[in-house]
PDB file of C-alpha atoms in Angstrom:
ATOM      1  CA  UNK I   1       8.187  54.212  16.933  1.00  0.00           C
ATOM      2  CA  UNK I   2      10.952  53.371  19.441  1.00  0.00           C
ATOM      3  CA  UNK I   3      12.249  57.405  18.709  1.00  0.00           C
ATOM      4  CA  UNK I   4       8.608  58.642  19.283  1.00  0.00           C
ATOM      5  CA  UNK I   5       8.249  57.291  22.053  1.00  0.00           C
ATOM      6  CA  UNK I   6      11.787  58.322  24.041  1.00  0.00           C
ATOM      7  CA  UNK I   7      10.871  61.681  22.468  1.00  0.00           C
ATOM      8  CA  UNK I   8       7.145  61.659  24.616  1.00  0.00           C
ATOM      9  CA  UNK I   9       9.137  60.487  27.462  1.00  0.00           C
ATOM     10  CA  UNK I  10      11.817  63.029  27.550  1.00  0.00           C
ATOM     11  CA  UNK I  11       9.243  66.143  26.808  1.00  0.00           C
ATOM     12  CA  UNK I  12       7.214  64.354  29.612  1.00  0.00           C
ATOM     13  CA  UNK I  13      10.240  64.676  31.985  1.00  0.00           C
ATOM     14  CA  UNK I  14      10.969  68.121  30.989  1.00  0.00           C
ATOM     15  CA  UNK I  15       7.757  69.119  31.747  1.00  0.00           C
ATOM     16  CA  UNK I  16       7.522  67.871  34.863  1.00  0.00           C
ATOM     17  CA  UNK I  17      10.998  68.868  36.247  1.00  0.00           C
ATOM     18  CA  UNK I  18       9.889  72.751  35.027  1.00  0.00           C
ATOM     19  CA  UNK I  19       6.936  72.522  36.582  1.00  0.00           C
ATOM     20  CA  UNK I  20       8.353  71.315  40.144  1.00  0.00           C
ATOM     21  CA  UNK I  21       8.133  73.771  42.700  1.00  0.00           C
ATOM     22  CA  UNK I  22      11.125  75.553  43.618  1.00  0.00           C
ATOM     23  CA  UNK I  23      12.328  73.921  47.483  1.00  0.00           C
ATOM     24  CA  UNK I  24      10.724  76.230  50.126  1.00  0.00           C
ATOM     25  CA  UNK I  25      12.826  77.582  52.973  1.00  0.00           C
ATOM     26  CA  UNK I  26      12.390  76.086  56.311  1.00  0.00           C
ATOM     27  CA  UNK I  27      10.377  78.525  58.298  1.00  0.00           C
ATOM     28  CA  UNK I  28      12.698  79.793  61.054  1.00  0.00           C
ATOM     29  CA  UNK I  29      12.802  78.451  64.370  1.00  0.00           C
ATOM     30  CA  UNK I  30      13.085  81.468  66.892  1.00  0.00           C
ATOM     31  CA  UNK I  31       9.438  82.717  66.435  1.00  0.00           C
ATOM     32  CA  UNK I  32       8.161  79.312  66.142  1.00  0.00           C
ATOM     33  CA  UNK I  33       9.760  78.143  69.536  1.00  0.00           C
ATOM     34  CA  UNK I  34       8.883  81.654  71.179  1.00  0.00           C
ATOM     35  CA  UNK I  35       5.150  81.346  70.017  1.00  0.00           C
ATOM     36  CA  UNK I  36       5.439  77.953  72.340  1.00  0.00           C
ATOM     37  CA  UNK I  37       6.074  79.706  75.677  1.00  0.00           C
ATOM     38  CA  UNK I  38       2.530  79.315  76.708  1.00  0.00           C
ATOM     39  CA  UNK I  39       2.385  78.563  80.726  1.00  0.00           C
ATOM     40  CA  UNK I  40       1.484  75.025  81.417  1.00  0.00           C
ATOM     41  CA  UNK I  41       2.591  73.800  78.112  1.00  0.00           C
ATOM     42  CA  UNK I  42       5.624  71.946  77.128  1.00  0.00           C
ATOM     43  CA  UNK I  43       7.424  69.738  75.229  1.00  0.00           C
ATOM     44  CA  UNK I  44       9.102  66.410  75.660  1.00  0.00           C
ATOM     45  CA  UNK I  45      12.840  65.077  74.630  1.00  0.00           C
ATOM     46  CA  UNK I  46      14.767  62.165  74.570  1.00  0.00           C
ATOM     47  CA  UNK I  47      18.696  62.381  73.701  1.00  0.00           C
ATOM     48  CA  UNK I  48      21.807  59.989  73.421  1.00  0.00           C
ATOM     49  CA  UNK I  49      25.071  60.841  73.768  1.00  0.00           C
ATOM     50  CA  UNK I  50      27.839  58.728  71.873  1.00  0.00           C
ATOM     51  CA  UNK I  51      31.814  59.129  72.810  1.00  0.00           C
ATOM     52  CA  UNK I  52      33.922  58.530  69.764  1.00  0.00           C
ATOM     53  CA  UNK I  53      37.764  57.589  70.480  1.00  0.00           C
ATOM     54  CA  UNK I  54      40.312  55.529  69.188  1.00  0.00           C
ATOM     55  CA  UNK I  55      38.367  54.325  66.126  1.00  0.00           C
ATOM     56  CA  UNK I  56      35.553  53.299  68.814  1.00  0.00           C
ATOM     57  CA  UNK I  57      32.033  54.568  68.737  1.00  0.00           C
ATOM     58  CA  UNK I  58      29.770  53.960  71.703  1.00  0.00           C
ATOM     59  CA  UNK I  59      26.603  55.356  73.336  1.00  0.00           C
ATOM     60  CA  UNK I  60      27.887  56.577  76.963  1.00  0.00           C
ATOM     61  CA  UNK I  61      24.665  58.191  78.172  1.00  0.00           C
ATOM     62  CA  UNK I  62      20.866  58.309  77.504  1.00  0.00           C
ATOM     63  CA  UNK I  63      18.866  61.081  79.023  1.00  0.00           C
ATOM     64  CA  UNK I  64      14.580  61.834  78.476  1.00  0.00           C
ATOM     65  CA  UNK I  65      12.345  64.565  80.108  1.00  0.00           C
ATOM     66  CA  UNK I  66      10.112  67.342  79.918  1.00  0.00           C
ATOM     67  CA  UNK I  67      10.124  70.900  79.751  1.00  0.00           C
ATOM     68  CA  UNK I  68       7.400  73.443  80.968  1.00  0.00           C
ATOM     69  CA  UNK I  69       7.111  76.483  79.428  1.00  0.00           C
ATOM     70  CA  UNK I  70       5.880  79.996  80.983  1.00  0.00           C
ATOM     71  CA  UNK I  71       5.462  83.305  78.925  1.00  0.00           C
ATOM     72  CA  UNK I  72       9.080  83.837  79.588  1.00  0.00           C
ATOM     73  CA  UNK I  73      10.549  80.863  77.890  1.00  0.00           C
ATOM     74  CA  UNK I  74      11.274  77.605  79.466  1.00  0.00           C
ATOM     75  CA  UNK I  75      10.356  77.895  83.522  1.00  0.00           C
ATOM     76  CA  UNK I  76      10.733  74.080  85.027  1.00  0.00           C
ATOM     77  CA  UNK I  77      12.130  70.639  83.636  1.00  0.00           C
ATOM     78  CA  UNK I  78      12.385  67.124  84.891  1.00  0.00           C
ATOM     79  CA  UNK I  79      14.997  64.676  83.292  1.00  0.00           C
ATOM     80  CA  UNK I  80      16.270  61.110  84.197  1.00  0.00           C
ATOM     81  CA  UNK I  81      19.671  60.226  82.853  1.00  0.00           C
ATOM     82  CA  UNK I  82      21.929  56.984  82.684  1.00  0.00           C
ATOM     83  CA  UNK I  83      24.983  56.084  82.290  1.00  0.00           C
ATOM     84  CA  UNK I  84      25.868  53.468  79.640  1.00  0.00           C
ATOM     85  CA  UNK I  85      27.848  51.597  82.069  1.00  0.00           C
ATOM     86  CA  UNK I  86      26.852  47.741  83.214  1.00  0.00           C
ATOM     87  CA  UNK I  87      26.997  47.551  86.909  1.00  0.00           C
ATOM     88  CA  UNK I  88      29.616  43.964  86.768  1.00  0.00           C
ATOM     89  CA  UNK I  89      31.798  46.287  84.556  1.00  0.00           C
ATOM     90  CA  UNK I  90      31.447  49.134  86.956  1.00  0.00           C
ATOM     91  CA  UNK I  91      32.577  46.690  89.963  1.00  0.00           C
ATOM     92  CA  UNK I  92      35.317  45.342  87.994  1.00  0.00           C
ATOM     93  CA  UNK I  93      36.733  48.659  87.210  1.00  0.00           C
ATOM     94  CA  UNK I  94      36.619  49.700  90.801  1.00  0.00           C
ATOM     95  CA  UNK I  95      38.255  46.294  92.410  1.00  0.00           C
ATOM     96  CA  UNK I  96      41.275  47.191  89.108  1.00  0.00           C
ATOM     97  CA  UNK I  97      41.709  50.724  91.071  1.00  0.00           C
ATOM     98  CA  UNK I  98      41.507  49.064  94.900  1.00  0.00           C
ATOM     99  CA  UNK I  99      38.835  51.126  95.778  1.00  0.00           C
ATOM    100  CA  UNK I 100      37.562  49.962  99.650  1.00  0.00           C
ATOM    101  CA  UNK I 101      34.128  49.930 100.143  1.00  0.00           C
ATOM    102  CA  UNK I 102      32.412  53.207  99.644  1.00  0.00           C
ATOM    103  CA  UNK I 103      34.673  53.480  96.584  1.00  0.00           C
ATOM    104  CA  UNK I 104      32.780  50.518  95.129  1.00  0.00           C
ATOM    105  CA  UNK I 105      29.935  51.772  96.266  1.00  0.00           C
ATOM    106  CA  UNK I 106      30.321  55.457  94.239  1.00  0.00           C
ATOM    107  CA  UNK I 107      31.407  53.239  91.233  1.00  0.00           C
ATOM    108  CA  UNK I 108      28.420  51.309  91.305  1.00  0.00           C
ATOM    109  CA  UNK I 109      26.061  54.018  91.764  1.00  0.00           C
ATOM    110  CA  UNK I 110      26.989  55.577  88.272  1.00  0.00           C
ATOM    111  CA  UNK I 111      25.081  52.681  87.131  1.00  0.00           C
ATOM    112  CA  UNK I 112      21.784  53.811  88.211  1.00  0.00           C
ATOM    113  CA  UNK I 113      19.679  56.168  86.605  1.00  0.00           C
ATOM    114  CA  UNK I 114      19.879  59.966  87.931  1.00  0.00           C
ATOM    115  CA  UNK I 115      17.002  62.663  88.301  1.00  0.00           C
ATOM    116  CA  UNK I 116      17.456  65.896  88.315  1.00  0.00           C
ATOM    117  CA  UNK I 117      14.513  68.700  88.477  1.00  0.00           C
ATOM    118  CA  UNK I 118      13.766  72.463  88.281  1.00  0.00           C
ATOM    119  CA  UNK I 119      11.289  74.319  89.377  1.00  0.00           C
ATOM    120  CA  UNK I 120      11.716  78.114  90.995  1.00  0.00           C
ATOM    121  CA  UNK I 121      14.851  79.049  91.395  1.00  0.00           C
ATOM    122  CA  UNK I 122      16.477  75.369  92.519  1.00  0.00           C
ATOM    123  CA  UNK I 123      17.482  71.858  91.268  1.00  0.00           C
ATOM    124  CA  UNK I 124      17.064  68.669  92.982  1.00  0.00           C
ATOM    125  CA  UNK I 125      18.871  65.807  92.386  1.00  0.00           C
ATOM    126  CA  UNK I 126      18.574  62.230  93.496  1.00  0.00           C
ATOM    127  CA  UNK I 127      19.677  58.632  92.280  1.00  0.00           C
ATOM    128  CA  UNK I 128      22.523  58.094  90.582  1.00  0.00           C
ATOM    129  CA  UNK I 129      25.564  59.067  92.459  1.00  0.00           C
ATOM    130  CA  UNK I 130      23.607  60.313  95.293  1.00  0.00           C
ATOM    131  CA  UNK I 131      22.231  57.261  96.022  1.00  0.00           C
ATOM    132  CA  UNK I 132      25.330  56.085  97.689  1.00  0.00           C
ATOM    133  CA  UNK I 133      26.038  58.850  99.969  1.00  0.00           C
ATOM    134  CA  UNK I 134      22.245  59.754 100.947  1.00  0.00           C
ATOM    135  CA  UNK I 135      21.551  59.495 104.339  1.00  0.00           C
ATOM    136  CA  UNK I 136      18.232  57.685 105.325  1.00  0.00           C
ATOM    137  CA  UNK I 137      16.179  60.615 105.980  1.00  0.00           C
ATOM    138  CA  UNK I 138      16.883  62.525 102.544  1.00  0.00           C
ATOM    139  CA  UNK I 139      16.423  61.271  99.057  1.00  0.00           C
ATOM    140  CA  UNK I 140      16.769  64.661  97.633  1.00  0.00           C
ATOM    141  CA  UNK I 141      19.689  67.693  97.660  1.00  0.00           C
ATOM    142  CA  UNK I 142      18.719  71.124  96.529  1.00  0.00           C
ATOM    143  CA  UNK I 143      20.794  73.244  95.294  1.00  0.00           C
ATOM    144  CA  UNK I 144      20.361  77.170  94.038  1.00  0.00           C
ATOM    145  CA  UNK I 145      19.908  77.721  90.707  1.00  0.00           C
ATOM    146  CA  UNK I 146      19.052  76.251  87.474  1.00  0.00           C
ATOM    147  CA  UNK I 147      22.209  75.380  85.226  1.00  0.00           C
ATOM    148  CA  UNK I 148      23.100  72.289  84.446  1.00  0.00           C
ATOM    149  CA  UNK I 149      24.584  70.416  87.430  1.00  0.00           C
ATOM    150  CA  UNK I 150      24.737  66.851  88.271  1.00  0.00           C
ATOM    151  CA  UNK I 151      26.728  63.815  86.490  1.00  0.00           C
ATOM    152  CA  UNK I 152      24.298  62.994  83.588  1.00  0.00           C
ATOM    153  CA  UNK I 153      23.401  66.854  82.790  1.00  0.00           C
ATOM    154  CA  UNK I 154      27.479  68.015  82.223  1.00  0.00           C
ATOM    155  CA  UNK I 155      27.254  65.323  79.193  1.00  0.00           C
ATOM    156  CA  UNK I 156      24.041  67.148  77.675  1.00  0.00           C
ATOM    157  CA  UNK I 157      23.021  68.519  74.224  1.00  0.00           C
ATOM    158  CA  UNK I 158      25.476  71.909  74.871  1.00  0.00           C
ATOM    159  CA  UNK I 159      23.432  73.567  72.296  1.00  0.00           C
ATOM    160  CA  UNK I 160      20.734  74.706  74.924  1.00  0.00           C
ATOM    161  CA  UNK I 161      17.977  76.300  71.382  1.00  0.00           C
ATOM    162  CA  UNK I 162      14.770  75.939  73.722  1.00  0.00           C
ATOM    163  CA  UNK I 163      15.825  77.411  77.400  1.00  0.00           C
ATOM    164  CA  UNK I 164      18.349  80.340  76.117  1.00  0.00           C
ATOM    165  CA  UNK I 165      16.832  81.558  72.461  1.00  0.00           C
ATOM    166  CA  UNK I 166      19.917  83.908  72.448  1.00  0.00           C
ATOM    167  CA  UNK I 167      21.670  80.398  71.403  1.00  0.00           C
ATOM    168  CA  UNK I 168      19.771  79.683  69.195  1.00  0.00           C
ATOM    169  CA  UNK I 169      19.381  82.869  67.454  1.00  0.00           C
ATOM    170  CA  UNK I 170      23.325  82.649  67.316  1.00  0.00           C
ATOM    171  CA  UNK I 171      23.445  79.265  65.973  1.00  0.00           C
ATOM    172  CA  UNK I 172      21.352  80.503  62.856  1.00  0.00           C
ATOM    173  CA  UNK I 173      23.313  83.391  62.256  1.00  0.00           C
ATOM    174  CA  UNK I 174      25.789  81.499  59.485  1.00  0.00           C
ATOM    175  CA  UNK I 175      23.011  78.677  58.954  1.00  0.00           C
ATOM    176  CA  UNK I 176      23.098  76.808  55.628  1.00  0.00           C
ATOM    177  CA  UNK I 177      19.621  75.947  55.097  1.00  0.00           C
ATOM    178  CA  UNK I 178      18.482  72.777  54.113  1.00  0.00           C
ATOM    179  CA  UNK I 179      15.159  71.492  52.508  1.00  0.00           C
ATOM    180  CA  UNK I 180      14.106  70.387  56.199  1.00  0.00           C
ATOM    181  CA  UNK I 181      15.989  72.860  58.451  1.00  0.00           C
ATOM    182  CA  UNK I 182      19.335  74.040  59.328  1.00  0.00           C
ATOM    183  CA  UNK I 183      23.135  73.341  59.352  1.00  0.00           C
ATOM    184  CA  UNK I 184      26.252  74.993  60.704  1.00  0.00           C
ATOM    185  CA  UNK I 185      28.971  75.344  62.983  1.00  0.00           C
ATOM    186  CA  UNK I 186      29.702  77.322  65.947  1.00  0.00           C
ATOM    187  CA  UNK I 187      32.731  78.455  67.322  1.00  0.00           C
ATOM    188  CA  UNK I 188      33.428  77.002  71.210  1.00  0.00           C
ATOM    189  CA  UNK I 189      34.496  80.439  72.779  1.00  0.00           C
ATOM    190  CA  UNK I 190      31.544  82.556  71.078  1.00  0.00           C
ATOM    191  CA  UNK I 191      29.343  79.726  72.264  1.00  0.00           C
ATOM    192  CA  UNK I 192      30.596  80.027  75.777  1.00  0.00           C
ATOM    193  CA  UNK I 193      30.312  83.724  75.894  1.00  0.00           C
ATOM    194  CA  UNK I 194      26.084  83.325  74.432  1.00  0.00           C
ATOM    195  CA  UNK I 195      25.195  80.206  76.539  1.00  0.00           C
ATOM    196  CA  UNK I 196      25.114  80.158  80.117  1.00  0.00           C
ATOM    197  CA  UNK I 197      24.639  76.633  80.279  1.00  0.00           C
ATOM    198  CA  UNK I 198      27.194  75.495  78.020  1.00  0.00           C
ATOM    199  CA  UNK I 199      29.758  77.786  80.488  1.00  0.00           C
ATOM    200  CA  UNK I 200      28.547  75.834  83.152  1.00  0.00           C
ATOM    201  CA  UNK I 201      28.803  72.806  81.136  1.00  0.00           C
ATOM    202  CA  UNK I 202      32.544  73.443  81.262  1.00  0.00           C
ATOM    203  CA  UNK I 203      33.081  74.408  84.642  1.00  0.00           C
ATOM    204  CA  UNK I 204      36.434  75.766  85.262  1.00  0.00           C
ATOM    205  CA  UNK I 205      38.146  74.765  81.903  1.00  0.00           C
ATOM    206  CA  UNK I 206      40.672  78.202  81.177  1.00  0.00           C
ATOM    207  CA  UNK I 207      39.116  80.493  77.621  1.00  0.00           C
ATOM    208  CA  UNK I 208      42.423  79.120  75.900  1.00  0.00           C
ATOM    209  CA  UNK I 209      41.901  75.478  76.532  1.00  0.00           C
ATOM    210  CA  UNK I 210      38.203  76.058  74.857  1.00  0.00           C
ATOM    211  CA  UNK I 211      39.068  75.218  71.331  1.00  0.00           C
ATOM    212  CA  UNK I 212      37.480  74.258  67.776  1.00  0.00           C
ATOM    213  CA  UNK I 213      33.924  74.426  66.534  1.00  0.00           C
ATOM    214  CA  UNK I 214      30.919  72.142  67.280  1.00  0.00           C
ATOM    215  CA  UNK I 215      28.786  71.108  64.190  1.00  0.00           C
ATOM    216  CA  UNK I 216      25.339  71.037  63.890  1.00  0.00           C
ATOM    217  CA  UNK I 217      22.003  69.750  62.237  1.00  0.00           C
ATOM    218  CA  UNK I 218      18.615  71.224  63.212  1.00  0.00           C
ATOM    219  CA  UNK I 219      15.393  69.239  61.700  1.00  0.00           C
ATOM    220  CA  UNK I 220      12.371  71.432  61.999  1.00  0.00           C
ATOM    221  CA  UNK I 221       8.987  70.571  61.432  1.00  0.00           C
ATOM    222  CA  UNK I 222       6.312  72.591  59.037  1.00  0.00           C
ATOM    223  CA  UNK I 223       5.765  75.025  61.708  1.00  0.00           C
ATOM    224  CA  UNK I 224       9.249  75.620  62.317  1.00  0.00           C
ATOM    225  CA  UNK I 225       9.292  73.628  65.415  1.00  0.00           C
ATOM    226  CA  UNK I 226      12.720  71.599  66.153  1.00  0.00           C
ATOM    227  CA  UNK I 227      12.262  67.941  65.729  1.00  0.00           C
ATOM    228  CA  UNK I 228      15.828  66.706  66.186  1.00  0.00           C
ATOM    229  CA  UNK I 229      18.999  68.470  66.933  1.00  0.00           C
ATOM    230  CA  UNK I 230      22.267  66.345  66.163  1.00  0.00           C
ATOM    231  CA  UNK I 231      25.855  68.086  67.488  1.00  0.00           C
ATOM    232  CA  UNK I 232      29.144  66.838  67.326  1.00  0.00           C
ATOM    233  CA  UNK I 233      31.785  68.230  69.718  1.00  0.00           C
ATOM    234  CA  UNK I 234      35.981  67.973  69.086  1.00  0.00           C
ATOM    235  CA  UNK I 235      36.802  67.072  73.114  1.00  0.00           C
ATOM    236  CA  UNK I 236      38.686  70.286  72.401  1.00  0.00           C
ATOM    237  CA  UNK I 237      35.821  72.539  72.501  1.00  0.00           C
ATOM    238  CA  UNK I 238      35.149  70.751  76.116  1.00  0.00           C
ATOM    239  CA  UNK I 239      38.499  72.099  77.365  1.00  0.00           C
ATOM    240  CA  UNK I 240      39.989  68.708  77.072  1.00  0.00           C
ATOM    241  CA  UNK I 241      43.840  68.831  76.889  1.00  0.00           C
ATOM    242  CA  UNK I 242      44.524  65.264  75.414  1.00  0.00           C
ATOM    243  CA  UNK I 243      42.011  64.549  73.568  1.00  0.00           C
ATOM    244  CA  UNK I 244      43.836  62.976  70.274  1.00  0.00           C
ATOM    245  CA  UNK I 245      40.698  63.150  67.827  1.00  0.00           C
ATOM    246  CA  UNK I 246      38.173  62.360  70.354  1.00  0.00           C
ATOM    247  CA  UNK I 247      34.299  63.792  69.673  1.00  0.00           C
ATOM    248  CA  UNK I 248      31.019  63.788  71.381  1.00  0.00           C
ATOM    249  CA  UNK I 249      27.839  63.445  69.265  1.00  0.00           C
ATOM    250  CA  UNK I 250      24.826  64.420  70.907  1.00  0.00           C
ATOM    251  CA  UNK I 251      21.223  63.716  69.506  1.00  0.00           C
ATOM    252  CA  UNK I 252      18.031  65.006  70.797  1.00  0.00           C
ATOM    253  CA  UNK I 253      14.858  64.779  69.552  1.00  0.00           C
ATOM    254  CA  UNK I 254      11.761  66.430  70.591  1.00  0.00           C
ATOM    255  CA  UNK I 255       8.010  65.830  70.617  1.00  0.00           C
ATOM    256  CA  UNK I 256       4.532  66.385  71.876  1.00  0.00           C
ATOM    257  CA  UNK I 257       4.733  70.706  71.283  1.00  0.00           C
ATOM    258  CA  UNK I 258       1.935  71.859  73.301  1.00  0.00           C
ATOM    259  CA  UNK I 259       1.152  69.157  75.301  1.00  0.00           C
ATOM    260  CA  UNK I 260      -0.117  70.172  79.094  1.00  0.00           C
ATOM    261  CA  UNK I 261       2.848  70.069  81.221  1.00  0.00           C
ATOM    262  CA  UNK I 262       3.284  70.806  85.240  1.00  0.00           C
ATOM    263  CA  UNK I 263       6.355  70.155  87.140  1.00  0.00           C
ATOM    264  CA  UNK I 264       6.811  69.548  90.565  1.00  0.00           C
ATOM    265  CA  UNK I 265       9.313  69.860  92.983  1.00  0.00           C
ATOM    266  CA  UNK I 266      10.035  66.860  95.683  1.00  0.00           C
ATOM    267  CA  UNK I 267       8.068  66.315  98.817  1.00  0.00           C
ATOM    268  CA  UNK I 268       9.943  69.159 100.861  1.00  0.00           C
ATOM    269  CA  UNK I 269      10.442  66.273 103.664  1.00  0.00           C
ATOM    270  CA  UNK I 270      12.675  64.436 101.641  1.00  0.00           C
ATOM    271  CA  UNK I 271      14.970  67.063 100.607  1.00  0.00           C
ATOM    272  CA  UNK I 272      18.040  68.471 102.062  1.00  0.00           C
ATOM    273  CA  UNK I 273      18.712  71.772 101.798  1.00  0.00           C
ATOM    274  CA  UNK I 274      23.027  71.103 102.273  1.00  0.00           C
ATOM    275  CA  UNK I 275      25.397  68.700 101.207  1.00  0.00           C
ATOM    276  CA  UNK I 276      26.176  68.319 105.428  1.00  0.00           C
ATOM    277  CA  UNK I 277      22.162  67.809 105.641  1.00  0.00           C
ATOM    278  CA  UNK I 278      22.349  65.473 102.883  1.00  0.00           C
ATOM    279  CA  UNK I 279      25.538  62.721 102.754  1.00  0.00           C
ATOM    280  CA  UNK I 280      26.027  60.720 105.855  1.00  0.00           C
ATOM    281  CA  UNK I 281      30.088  59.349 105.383  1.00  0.00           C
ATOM    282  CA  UNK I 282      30.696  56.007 107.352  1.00  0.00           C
ATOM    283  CA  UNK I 283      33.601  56.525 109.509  1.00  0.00           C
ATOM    284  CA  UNK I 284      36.198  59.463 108.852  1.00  0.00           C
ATOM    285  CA  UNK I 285      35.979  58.922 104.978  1.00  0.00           C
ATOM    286  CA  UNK I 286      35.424  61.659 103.197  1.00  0.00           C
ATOM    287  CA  UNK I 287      34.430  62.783  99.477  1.00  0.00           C
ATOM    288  CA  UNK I 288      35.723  65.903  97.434  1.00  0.00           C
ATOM    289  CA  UNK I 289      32.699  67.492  96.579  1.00  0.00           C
ATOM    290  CA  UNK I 290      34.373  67.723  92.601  1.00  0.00           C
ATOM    291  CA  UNK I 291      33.200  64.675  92.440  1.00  0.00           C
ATOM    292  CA  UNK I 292      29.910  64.514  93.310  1.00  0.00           C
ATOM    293  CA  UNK I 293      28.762  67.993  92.369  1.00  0.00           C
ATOM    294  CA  UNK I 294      29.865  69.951  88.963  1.00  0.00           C
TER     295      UNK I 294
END
């Protein structure tokens, strides 16, 4: 009986594993994304950035927002990003370096969450950094263009698949699909030559410093529609010289496709349209603008 039986059970399970469907491709992103670009719709994100080094894994940064698409892909975005950093650490590090008061007062600041928006053909940041050299009567700089800029954007997904769909047509290019999207790697220097944002992203770093490949995992939904989007960057690719093993991971997820979106810019009152409009300096102290603006 005991045979009989493990012989049902077997020609059960061979049935059954025959008659599984064969694993279905994901559907591909680019024309699901690109069907998306509807104006006054959106989508919203929320991302974490962890800084392995030394056999120590932290999260340095958290960032959230929302895009707003047009016909023409993504056309405005609002973000808020923080620093990881406590502010009684922050003050501690500063009094270790001997920095006088507005140093502290920089140090401190990276402790407090920063804003940055687009909309037209600016950004405007505020908080953050800023908030220690803003004068009274501004809470806001502008500044042309739409690339990242601004402390907590440089530390950003650098795989920019919603705002430049050239990247993210690249990035699929020598995909390995898996049963719920996409894997791969992509080469730092073909990245920077494709993304304008990652080129930003690295500022002034030389092509030959630019080394190594950046990994990646894209989870899609059932319409093709990225979920989450996990990359993990060699400091190498990011120009860094002495970097010894060091990686950034970066994880962003995304939600609400379709949902009404409309972003706008600051009250034009509280905006200055120069850094000399913008920071008031106590005294005849004075800040090198690579440190406040990237």
């Amino acid at each position: 009986m005991k045979r009989i039986l493990t012989g049902v059970a077997l020609a059960s399970a061979a049935t059954l594993i025959a008659a599984a469907p064969a694993q279905a491709a994901p559907v591909n992103p680019v024309a699901a994304v690109q069907k998306q670009f509807v104006a006054g719709k959106g989508v919203k994100f929320v991302e974490q950035v962890k800084i392995a080094s030394g056999g120590v894994r932290q999260i340095s940064l958290r960032r959230a927002g929302t895009l707003q698409f047009g016909a023409s892909g993504v056309v405005a975005s609002d973000l808020t990003g923080q620093f990881n950093i406590k502010r009684e650490d922050a003050e501690k590090f500063a009094k270790e370096l001997g920095a006088d008061e507005l140093g502290l007062d920089l140090v401190t600041a990276l402790t407090m969450p920063e804003r940055i928006v687009t909309k037209g053909r600016y950004t405007y940041l505020t908080g953050g950094l800023w908030s220690a050299v803003f004068n009274a009567g501004k809470s806001w700089i502008r500044v042309p263009g739409t690339q990242p800029i601004g402390m907590t954007a440089m530390y950003g997904q650098p795989l920019n698949i919603l705002a430049e769909p050239a990247t993210l047509k690249t990035l699929l290019k020598g995909a390995k699909a898996t049963k719920d999207g996409y894997t791969g790697k992509v080469a730092a220097k073909d990245l920077r030559k494709t993304s304008p944002g990652f080129a930003a992203t690295l500022g002034l770093a030389s092509a030959k410093s630019v080394k190594g490949s950046i990994g990646w995992k894209l989870t899609v939904d059932a319409k093709g529609l990225p979920v989450r989007l996990v990359s993990v960057i060699p400091a190498e690719a990011l120009g860094a010289v002495d970097a010894k093993g060091a990686t950034v991971s970066v994880e962003t997820t995304f939600s609400d496709w379709g949902t009404p979106v409309t972003v706008t810019a600051p009250p034009e009152l509280e905006v200055a349209k120069t850094l000399d409009e913008a920071i008031q300096i106590p005294g005849p102290k004075t800040i090198p603008l690579s440190a406040i603006a990237q």
